[in-house]
Tab-separated table of C-alpha atoms in Angstrom:
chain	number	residue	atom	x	y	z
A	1	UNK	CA	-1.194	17.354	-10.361
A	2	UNK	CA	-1.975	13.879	-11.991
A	3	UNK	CA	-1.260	11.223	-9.374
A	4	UNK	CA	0.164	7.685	-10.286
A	5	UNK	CA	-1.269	6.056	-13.305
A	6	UNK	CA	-1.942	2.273	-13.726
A	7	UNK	CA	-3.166	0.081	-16.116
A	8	UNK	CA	-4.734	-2.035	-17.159
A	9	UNK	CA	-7.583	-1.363	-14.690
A	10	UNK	CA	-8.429	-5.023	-14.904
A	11	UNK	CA	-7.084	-8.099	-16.726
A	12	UNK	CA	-8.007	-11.571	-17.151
A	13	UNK	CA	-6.067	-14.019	-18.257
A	14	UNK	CA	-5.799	-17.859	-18.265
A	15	UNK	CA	-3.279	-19.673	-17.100
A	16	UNK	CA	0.716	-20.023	-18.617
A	17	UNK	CA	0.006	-16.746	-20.710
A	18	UNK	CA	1.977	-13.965	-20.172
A	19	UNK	CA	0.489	-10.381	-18.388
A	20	UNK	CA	2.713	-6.840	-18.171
A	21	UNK	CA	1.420	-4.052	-15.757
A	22	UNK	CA	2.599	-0.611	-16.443
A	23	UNK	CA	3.053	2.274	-13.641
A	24	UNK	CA	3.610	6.223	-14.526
A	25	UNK	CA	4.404	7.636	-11.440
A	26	UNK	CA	3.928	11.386	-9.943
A	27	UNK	CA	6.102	13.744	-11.766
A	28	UNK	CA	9.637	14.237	-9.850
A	29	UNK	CA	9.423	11.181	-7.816
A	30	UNK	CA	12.393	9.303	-8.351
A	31	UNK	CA	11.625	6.143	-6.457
A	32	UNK	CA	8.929	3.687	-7.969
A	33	UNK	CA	7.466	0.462	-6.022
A	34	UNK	CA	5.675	-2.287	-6.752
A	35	UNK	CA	3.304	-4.408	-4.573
A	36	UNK	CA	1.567	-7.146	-4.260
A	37	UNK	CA	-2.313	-7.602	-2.431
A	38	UNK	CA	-4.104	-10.866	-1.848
A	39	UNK	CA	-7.394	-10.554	-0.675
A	40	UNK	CA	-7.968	-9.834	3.180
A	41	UNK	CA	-4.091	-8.429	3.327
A	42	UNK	CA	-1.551	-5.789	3.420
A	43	UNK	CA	0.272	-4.516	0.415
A	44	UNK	CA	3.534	-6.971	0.431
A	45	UNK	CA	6.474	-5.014	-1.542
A	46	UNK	CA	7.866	-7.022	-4.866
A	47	UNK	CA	10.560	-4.408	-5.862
A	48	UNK	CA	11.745	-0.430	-5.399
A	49	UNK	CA	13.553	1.576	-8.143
A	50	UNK	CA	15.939	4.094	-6.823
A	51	UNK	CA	16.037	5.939	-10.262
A	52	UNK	CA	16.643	3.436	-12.888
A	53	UNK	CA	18.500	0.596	-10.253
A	54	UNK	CA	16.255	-1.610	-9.094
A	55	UNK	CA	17.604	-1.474	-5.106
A	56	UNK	CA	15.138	-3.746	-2.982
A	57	UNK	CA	13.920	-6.926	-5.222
A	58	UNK	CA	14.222	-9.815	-2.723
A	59	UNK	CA	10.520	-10.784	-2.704
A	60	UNK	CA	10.272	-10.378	-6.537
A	61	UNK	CA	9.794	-14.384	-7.668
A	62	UNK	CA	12.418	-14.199	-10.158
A	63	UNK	CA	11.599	-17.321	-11.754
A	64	UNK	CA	8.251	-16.304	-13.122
A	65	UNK	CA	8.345	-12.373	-12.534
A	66	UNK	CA	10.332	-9.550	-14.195
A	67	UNK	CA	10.653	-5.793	-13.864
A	68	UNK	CA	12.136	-2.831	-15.658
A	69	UNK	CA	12.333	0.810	-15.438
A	70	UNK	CA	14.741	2.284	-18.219
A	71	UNK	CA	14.248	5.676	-18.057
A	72	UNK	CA	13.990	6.463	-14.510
A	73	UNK	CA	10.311	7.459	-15.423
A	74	UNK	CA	7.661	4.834	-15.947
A	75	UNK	CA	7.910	1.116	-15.519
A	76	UNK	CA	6.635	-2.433	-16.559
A	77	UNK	CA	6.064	-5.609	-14.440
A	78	UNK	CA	5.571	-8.646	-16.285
A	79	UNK	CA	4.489	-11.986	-15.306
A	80	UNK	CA	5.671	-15.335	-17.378
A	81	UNK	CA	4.065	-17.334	-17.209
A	82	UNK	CA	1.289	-16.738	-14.746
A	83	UNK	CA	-0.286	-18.962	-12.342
A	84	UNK	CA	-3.403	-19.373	-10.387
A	85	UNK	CA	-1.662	-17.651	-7.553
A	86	UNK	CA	-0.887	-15.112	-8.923
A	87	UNK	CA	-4.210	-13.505	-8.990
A	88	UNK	CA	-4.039	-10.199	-7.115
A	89	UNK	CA	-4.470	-6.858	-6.899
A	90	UNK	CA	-0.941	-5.159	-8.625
A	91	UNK	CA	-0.257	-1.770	-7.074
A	92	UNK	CA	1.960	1.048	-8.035
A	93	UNK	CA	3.642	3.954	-6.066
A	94	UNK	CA	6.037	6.131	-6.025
A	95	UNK	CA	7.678	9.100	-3.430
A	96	UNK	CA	9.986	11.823	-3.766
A	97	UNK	CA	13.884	9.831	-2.474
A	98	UNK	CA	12.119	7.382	-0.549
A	99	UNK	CA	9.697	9.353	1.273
A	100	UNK	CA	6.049	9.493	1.771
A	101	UNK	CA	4.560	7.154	-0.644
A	102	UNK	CA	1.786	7.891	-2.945
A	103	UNK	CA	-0.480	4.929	-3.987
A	104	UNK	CA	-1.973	4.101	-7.695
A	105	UNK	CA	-5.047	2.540	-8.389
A	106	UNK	CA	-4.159	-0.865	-8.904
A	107	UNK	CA	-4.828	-3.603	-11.731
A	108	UNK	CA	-6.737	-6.449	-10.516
A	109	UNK	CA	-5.024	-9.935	-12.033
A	110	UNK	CA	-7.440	-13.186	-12.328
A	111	UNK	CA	-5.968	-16.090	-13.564
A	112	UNK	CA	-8.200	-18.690	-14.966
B	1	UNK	CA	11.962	-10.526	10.088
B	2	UNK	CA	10.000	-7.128	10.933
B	3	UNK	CA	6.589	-6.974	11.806
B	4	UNK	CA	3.733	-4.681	11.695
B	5	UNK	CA	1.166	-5.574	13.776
B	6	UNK	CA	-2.690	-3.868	13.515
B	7	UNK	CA	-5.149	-3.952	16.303
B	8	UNK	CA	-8.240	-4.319	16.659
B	9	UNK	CA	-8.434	-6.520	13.239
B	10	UNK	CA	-11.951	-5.426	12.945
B	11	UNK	CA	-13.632	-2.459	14.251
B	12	UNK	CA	-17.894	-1.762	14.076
B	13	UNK	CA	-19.180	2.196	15.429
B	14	UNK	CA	-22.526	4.089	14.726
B	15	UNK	CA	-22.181	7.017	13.669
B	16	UNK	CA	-20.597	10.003	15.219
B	17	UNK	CA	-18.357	7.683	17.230
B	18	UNK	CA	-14.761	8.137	18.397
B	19	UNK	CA	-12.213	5.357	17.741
B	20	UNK	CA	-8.682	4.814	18.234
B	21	UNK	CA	-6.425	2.421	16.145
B	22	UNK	CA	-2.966	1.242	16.886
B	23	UNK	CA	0.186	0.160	14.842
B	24	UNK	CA	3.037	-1.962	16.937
B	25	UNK	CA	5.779	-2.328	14.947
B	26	UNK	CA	9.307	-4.456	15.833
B	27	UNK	CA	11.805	-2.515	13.985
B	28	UNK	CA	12.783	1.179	14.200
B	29	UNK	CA	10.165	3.691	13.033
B	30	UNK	CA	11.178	4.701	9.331
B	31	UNK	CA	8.484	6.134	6.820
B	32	UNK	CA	5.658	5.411	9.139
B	33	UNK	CA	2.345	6.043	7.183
B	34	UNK	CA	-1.241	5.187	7.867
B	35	UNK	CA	-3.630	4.484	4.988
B	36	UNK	CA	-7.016	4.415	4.502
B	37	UNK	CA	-8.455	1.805	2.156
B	38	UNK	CA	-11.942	2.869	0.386
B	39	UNK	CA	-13.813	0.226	-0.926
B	40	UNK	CA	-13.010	0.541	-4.090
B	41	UNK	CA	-9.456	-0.162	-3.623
B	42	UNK	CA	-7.439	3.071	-3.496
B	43	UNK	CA	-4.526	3.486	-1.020
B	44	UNK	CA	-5.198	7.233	0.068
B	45	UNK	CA	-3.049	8.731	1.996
B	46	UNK	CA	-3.498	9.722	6.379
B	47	UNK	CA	-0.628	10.535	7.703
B	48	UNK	CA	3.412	10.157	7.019
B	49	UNK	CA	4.069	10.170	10.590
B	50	UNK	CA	7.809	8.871	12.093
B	51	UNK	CA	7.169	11.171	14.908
B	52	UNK	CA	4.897	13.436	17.033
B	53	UNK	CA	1.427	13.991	16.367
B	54	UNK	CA	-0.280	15.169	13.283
B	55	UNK	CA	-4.198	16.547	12.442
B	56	UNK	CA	-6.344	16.507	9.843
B	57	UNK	CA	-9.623	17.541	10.747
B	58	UNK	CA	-11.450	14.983	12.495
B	59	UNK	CA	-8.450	12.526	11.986
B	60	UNK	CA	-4.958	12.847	14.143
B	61	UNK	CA	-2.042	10.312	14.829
B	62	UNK	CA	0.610	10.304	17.166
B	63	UNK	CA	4.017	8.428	16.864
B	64	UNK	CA	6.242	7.339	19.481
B	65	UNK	CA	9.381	5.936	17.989
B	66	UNK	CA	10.987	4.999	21.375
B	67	UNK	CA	8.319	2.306	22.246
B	68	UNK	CA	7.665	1.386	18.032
B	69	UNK	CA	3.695	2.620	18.447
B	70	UNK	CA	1.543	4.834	16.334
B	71	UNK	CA	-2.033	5.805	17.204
B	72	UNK	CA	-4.635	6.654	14.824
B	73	UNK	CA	-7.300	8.732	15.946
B	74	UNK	CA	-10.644	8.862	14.362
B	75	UNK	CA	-13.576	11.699	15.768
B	76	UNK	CA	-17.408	11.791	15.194
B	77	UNK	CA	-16.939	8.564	12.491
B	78	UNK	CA	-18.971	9.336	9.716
B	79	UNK	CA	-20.161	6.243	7.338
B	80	UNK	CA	-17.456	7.539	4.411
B	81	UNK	CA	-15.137	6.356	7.041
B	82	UNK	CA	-15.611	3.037	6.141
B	83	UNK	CA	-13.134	1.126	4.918
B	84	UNK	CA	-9.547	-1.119	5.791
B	85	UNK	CA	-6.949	0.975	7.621
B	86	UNK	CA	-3.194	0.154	7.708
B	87	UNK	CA	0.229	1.289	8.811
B	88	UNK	CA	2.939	1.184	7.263
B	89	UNK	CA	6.442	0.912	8.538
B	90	UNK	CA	10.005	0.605	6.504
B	91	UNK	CA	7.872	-0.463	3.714
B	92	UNK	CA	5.894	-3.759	5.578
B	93	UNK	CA	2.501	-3.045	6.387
B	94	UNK	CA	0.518	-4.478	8.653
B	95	UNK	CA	-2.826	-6.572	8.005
B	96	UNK	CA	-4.928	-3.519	8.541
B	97	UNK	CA	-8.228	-2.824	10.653
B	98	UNK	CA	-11.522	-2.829	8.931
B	99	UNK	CA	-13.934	-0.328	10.203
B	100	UNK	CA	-17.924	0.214	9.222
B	101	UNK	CA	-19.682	3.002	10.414
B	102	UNK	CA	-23.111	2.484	10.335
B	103	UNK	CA	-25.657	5.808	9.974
């Protein structure tokens, strides 16, 4: 069984341009997360899909940062436009109705 | 807000050492996973946990919701052990404990 696909793998970009992450998650799992990791700490959560609804996005920077998921199946984060700050690991994961969650590999952001 | 709080922060062991690792957390236990970082990033998966006491071969963890703890047991460390581990509870995780085993 494929587990939770990222990518890009790795993206550099310079500052004020625009960068989109894309997550497929594990087959069935009907709740998708994103997080955010600095260097040196935990995973901090940016939004949860329940489905297509996006249910938890109060540390999502609205300003800057955007989100969809339109099927219910895979989903896009995009950053505009990005900042030094933002440079970070992206991850992805996703669980069966808010269960155990399972972990992509991440896209590591530098902003130049 | 809630916390998750990881002790020790950093952890060193020769090989073939036992360790234990703890998780406090200030909120009630929901979804309480522990993680093991590798170093090349990946989240893999320990334990989903928000009770009781689990095994994996040389790896258990034990839960106790009434007093907001989890324990994560490590036996006869082995160098692939290496690597940040961190709880996570109601979706916060805490800042993790680094471990190297050295041969």
């Amino acid at each position: 069984e494929a587990g939770v696909v990222q990518s890009p793998r790795y993206k550099i970009i310079e500052k004020k341009q625009p960068v989109a992450f894309w997550c497929n998650p594990i087959s069935g799992h009907n709740t998708l997360y994103w997080y955010l990791q600095n260097l040196g700490q935990g995973p901090e959560l940016l939004i949860r899909y329940e489905n297509e609804e996006a249910v938890d996005d109060s540390q999502l920077p609205k300003d800057r940062f955007s989100a969809e998921r339109l099927k219910g199946v895979d989903s896009t984060l995009k950053i505009q436009p990005a900042e030094l700050g933002d440079s970070a690991v992206y991850l992805c994961a996703s669980s069966f109705s808010s269960g155990e969650q399972y972990f992509g590999p991440g896209t590591r952001l530098t902003v130049t | 807000g809630i916390q998750v709080e990881q002790s020790p922060p950093d952890l060193i062991l020769q090989e073939g050492a036992n360790s234990t690792l703890r998780c406090n957390f200030s909120d009630s236990v929901n979804n309480l996973q522990w993680f093991h970082q590798n170093p090349w990033g990946q989240l893999i998966n320990l334990f989903y946990i928000p009770s009781g006491t689990k095994q994996n071969g040389r790896l258990s963890a034990t839960t106790v919701a009434t007093e907001r703890y989890s324990l994560l047991y490590i036996s006869s460390s082995q160098t692939t052990d290496s690597g940040v581990y961190f709880c996570a509870n109601k979706l916060i995780f805490g800042t993790g404990t680094r471990l190297q085993v050295f041969p």
